[in-house]
Tab-separated table of C-alpha atoms and ligand atoms in Angstrom:
chain	number	residue	atom	x	y	z
A	5	MET	CA	-55.559	-68.458	-183.621
A	6	GLN	CA	-56.851	-64.880	-183.873
A	7	ASP	CA	-54.876	-62.467	-186.068
A	8	THR	CA	-52.877	-65.177	-187.881
A	9	PRO	CA	-53.686	-67.239	-191.004
A	10	GLU	CA	-55.519	-70.497	-190.351
A	11	VAL	CA	-53.851	-73.501	-188.720
A	12	CYS	CA	-55.624	-76.731	-189.668
A	13	VAL	CA	-54.663	-80.128	-188.207
A	14	LEU	CA	-55.214	-83.243	-190.308
A	15	ARG	CA	-55.355	-86.592	-188.568
A	16	PHE	CA	-54.135	-88.999	-191.271
A	17	GLY	CA	-55.661	-92.465	-190.833
A	18	HIS	CA	-57.983	-93.809	-188.144
A	19	ARG	CA	-58.817	-97.348	-187.023
A	20	PRO	CA	-62.275	-97.254	-185.379
A	21	GLY	CA	-62.202	-98.766	-181.888
A	22	ARG	CA	-58.429	-98.920	-181.578
A	23	ASP	CA	-57.697	-95.244	-182.401
A	24	ASP	CA	-60.811	-93.563	-180.997
A	25	ARG	CA	-59.132	-92.129	-177.929
A	26	MET	CA	-55.989	-90.985	-179.753
A	27	THR	CA	-57.940	-89.339	-182.576
A	28	THR	CA	-60.178	-87.571	-180.060
A	29	HIS	CA	-57.111	-86.336	-178.202
A	30	VAL	CA	-55.569	-85.009	-181.422
A	31	GLY	CA	-58.749	-82.929	-181.841
A	32	LEU	CA	-58.854	-81.745	-178.229
A	33	THR	CA	-55.170	-80.824	-178.294
A	34	ALA	CA	-55.529	-78.958	-181.594
A	35	ARG	CA	-58.427	-76.970	-180.096
A	36	ALA	CA	-56.858	-76.237	-176.723
A	37	LEU	CA	-53.490	-75.199	-178.156
A	38	GLY	CA	-54.646	-72.692	-180.740
A	39	ALA	CA	-55.382	-74.486	-184.046
A	40	ASP	CA	-58.534	-73.294	-185.835
A	41	ARG	CA	-59.763	-76.586	-187.266
A	42	VAL	CA	-59.225	-80.328	-187.178
A	43	VAL	CA	-60.002	-82.712	-190.023
A	44	PHE	CA	-60.567	-86.394	-189.254
A	45	PRO	CA	-61.039	-89.294	-191.682
A	46	ASP	CA	-64.733	-89.951	-192.349
A	47	ASN	CA	-64.744	-93.121	-190.193
A	48	ALA	CA	-63.931	-91.071	-187.055
A	49	THR	CA	-67.485	-89.887	-186.368
A	50	GLN	CA	-67.270	-90.741	-182.663
A	51	SER	CA	-64.182	-88.553	-182.198
A	52	ARG	CA	-65.845	-85.742	-184.164
A	53	ASP	CA	-68.897	-85.884	-181.876
A	54	THR	CA	-66.748	-85.800	-178.733
A	55	VAL	CA	-64.647	-82.819	-179.881
A	56	GLU	CA	-67.761	-80.925	-181.006
A	57	GLY	CA	-69.316	-81.589	-177.590
A	58	VAL	CA	-66.282	-80.195	-175.795
A	59	THR	CA	-66.280	-77.119	-178.055
A	60	GLY	CA	-69.963	-76.540	-177.222
A	61	ARG	CA	-69.361	-76.762	-173.488
A	62	PHE	CA	-65.957	-75.072	-173.200
A	63	GLY	CA	-66.085	-72.629	-176.126
A	64	GLY	CA	-64.609	-71.839	-179.494
A	65	PRO	CA	-64.220	-70.889	-182.203
A	66	PHE	CA	-63.037	-74.310	-183.390
A	67	ALA	CA	-64.228	-76.401	-186.333
A	68	VAL	CA	-64.285	-80.206	-186.645
A	69	GLU	CA	-64.693	-81.798	-190.067
A	70	LEU	CA	-64.608	-85.235	-191.653
A	71	SER	CA	-62.900	-85.834	-194.985
A	72	GLY	CA	-63.576	-88.773	-197.302
A	73	SER	CA	-60.226	-88.408	-199.051
A	74	GLN	CA	-57.327	-87.240	-196.959
A	75	LYS	CA	-54.891	-87.463	-199.868
A	76	ALA	CA	-57.101	-85.119	-201.899
A	77	PHE	CA	-57.437	-82.807	-198.900
A	78	VAL	CA	-53.644	-82.506	-198.683
A	79	ARG	CA	-53.271	-82.136	-202.462
A	80	ASP	CA	-55.863	-79.344	-202.614
A	81	TRP	CA	-54.582	-77.436	-199.563
A	82	GLU	CA	-53.739	-73.851	-200.433
A	83	GLY	CA	-50.946	-72.985	-198.057
A	84	SER	CA	-47.930	-74.670	-196.535
A	85	VAL	CA	-47.773	-78.197	-195.155
A	86	VAL	CA	-45.964	-79.541	-192.102
A	87	HIS	CA	-45.874	-83.302	-191.499
A	88	LEU	CA	-44.908	-84.353	-187.986
A	89	THR	CA	-42.709	-87.424	-188.028
A	90	MET	CA	-39.869	-88.807	-185.934
A	91	TYR	CA	-37.801	-89.015	-189.157
A	92	GLY	CA	-38.084	-85.295	-189.926
A	93	GLU	CA	-35.865	-82.259	-189.455
A	94	ARG	CA	-35.389	-81.087	-185.882
A	95	ILE	CA	-38.140	-78.701	-184.848
A	96	GLN	CA	-35.612	-76.374	-183.240
A	97	ASP	CA	-33.883	-75.994	-186.635
A	98	VAL	CA	-36.972	-75.194	-188.726
A	99	GLU	CA	-39.464	-73.524	-186.380
A	100	ASP	CA	-38.408	-69.938	-187.287
A	101	GLU	CA	-38.811	-70.592	-190.996
A	102	ILE	CA	-42.227	-72.217	-190.469
A	103	ARG	CA	-43.393	-69.367	-188.222
A	104	GLU	CA	-42.278	-66.755	-190.765
A	105	ARG	CA	-44.135	-68.515	-193.577
A	106	HIS	CA	-47.225	-68.831	-191.383
A	107	CYS	CA	-47.403	-65.030	-191.035
A	108	GLU	CA	-48.425	-65.024	-194.707
A	109	THR	CA	-50.103	-68.340	-195.506
A	110	PRO	CA	-52.430	-70.912	-193.894
A	111	LEU	CA	-50.718	-73.935	-192.408
A	112	LEU	CA	-51.763	-77.582	-192.564
A	113	VAL	CA	-50.255	-79.763	-189.827
A	114	ILE	CA	-50.458	-83.502	-190.519
A	115	VAL	CA	-50.156	-86.162	-187.825
A	116	GLY	CA	-50.296	-89.860	-188.585
A	117	GLY	CA	-51.734	-92.879	-186.906
A	118	GLU	CA	-50.700	-96.114	-188.524
A	119	LYS	CA	-48.227	-96.012	-191.400
A	120	VAL	CA	-48.127	-92.750	-193.336
A	121	PRO	CA	-47.665	-93.121	-197.143
A	122	PHE	CA	-44.344	-91.944	-198.534
A	123	GLU	CA	-45.991	-89.447	-200.912
A	124	LEU	CA	-46.965	-87.418	-197.864
A	125	TYR	CA	-43.308	-87.035	-196.915
A	126	GLU	CA	-42.658	-85.803	-200.450
A	127	HIS	CA	-45.610	-83.435	-200.538
A	128	ALA	CA	-44.836	-81.754	-197.205
A	129	ASP	CA	-42.945	-78.452	-197.191
A	130	TRP	CA	-41.396	-79.610	-193.932
A	131	ASN	CA	-41.172	-83.036	-192.316
A	132	VAL	CA	-40.648	-82.120	-188.688
A	133	GLY	CA	-39.390	-84.251	-185.803
A	134	VAL	CA	-40.199	-83.326	-182.220
A	135	THR	CA	-37.068	-85.192	-181.204
A	136	ASN	CA	-36.166	-88.091	-183.494
A	137	GLN	CA	-37.502	-90.608	-181.004
A	138	PRO	CA	-40.813	-92.463	-181.404
A	139	HIS	CA	-43.645	-91.131	-179.243
A	140	SER	CA	-47.170	-89.973	-180.005
A	141	GLU	CA	-49.118	-87.745	-182.379
A	142	VAL	CA	-50.669	-85.930	-179.421
A	143	ALA	CA	-47.323	-85.098	-177.829
A	144	GLY	CA	-45.800	-84.075	-181.169
A	145	LEU	CA	-48.744	-81.836	-181.983
A	146	ALA	CA	-48.714	-80.156	-178.568
A	147	VAL	CA	-45.031	-79.271	-178.717
A	148	PHE	CA	-45.289	-78.158	-182.336
A	149	LEU	CA	-48.223	-75.785	-181.707
A	150	ASP	CA	-46.576	-74.336	-178.624
A	151	ARG	CA	-43.395	-73.619	-180.627
A	152	LEU	CA	-45.394	-72.185	-183.529
A	153	PHE	CA	-47.345	-69.793	-181.304
A	154	GLU	CA	-44.448	-69.212	-178.884
A	155	GLY	CA	-46.708	-69.778	-175.886
A	156	ARG	CA	-49.349	-67.194	-176.837
A	157	GLU	CA	-51.963	-69.976	-177.130
A	158	LEU	CA	-51.836	-70.379	-173.335
A	159	ASP	CA	-53.657	-67.036	-172.984
A	160	LEU	CA	-56.483	-67.814	-175.400
A	161	GLU	CA	-59.984	-66.580	-174.517
A	162	TRP	CA	-62.928	-68.827	-175.418
A	163	ALA	CA	-66.199	-67.536	-176.854
A	164	GLY	CA	-69.676	-68.989	-176.338
A	165	ALA	CA	-68.675	-71.375	-173.533
A	166	GLU	CA	-71.378	-72.915	-171.331
A	167	ARG	CA	-68.807	-73.323	-168.596
A	168	ARG	CA	-65.509	-71.797	-167.600
A	169	VAL	CA	-62.891	-73.283	-165.336
A	170	ILE	CA	-61.589	-70.807	-162.764
A	171	PRO	CA	-57.954	-71.664	-162.038
A	172	GLN	CA	-57.421	-72.800	-158.444
A	173	ALA	CA	-54.370	-73.736	-156.420
A	174	THR	CA	-56.455	-76.578	-154.946
A	175	GLY	CA	-59.797	-78.094	-155.879
A	176	LYS	CA	-62.143	-77.455	-158.796
A	177	ARG	CA	-64.142	-74.334	-159.534
A	178	VAL	CA	-66.352	-74.145	-162.615
A	179	GLU	CA	-68.542	-71.196	-163.561
A	180	GLU	CA	-71.750	-72.191	-165.415
A	181	ARG	CA	-73.301	-69.631	-167.759
B	16	LIG	N1	-44.957	-96.089	-187.389
B	16	LIG	C1	-45.689	-94.996	-187.959
B	16	LIG	C2	-45.013	-94.526	-189.228
B	16	LIG	O1	-43.908	-94.926	-189.511
B	16	LIG	O2	-45.590	-93.686	-189.914
B	16	LIG	C3	-45.791	-93.857	-186.949
B	16	LIG	C4	-46.681	-94.153	-185.791
B	16	LIG	S1	-46.669	-92.894	-184.528
B	16	LIG	C5	-47.334	-93.701	-183.135
B	16	LIG	C6	-48.055	-91.909	-184.964
B	16	LIG	C7	-47.715	-90.493	-185.302
B	16	LIG	O3	-47.116	-89.842	-184.197
B	16	LIG	C8	-46.765	-90.264	-186.452
B	16	LIG	O4	-47.378	-90.406	-187.708
B	16	LIG	C9	-46.314	-88.831	-186.187
B	16	LIG	O5	-47.224	-87.894	-186.739
B	16	LIG	C10	-46.347	-88.734	-184.652
B	16	LIG	N2	-45.006	-88.840	-184.058
B	16	LIG	C11	-44.472	-89.878	-183.385
B	16	LIG	N3	-43.226	-89.609	-182.970
B	16	LIG	C12	-42.952	-88.341	-183.395
B	16	LIG	C13	-41.810	-87.490	-183.295
B	16	LIG	N4	-40.699	-87.855	-182.668
B	16	LIG	N5	-41.896	-86.256	-183.857
B	16	LIG	C14	-43.011	-85.856	-184.485
B	16	LIG	N6	-44.114	-86.632	-184.628
B	16	LIG	C15	-44.087	-87.849	-184.092
């Protein structure tokens, strides 16, 4: 988000077919809720195309990338690392610390799909639980970003959009440019 170091979301693991919708939604949620970039595994080309299409129509800036080696991406990341997992520390206990660190350094937020390797838990600066109940990577990411940005992401302005939704109490109004 503008005026803060980068927030990059890494979707760890992707099973083509089965995970297409979930991986796409990780990207759309990252974009809508203030992250600057999402990185998908290199077999998630369909999700990349969908998120790029939405960014073209509804605006940016937001980057979508594929990575051939997610482990290397995490290893080479220059900044702090949060891994969202139901086994982690309670978000309400660590959010202040994470937010303070993010004032100074870029932040990588990792969400899993299938099983996440244990080395990722060890590499993360924080393993963070959005509750310690099982749910979804999309829900976890949404709550995490909202806590990180303290709601400021809800007022984001989008540049270069082909269309803009005008909020309505009832019905749909879209402005085409
Ligand atoms: N069984 C898998 C494992 O043990 O790694 C997790 C599968 S879960 C459907 C997919 C992803 O959702 C997880 O990797 C995690 O990123 C996210 N997730 C699920 N529940 C969560 C929670 N309570 N807090 C934070 N993230 C969560």
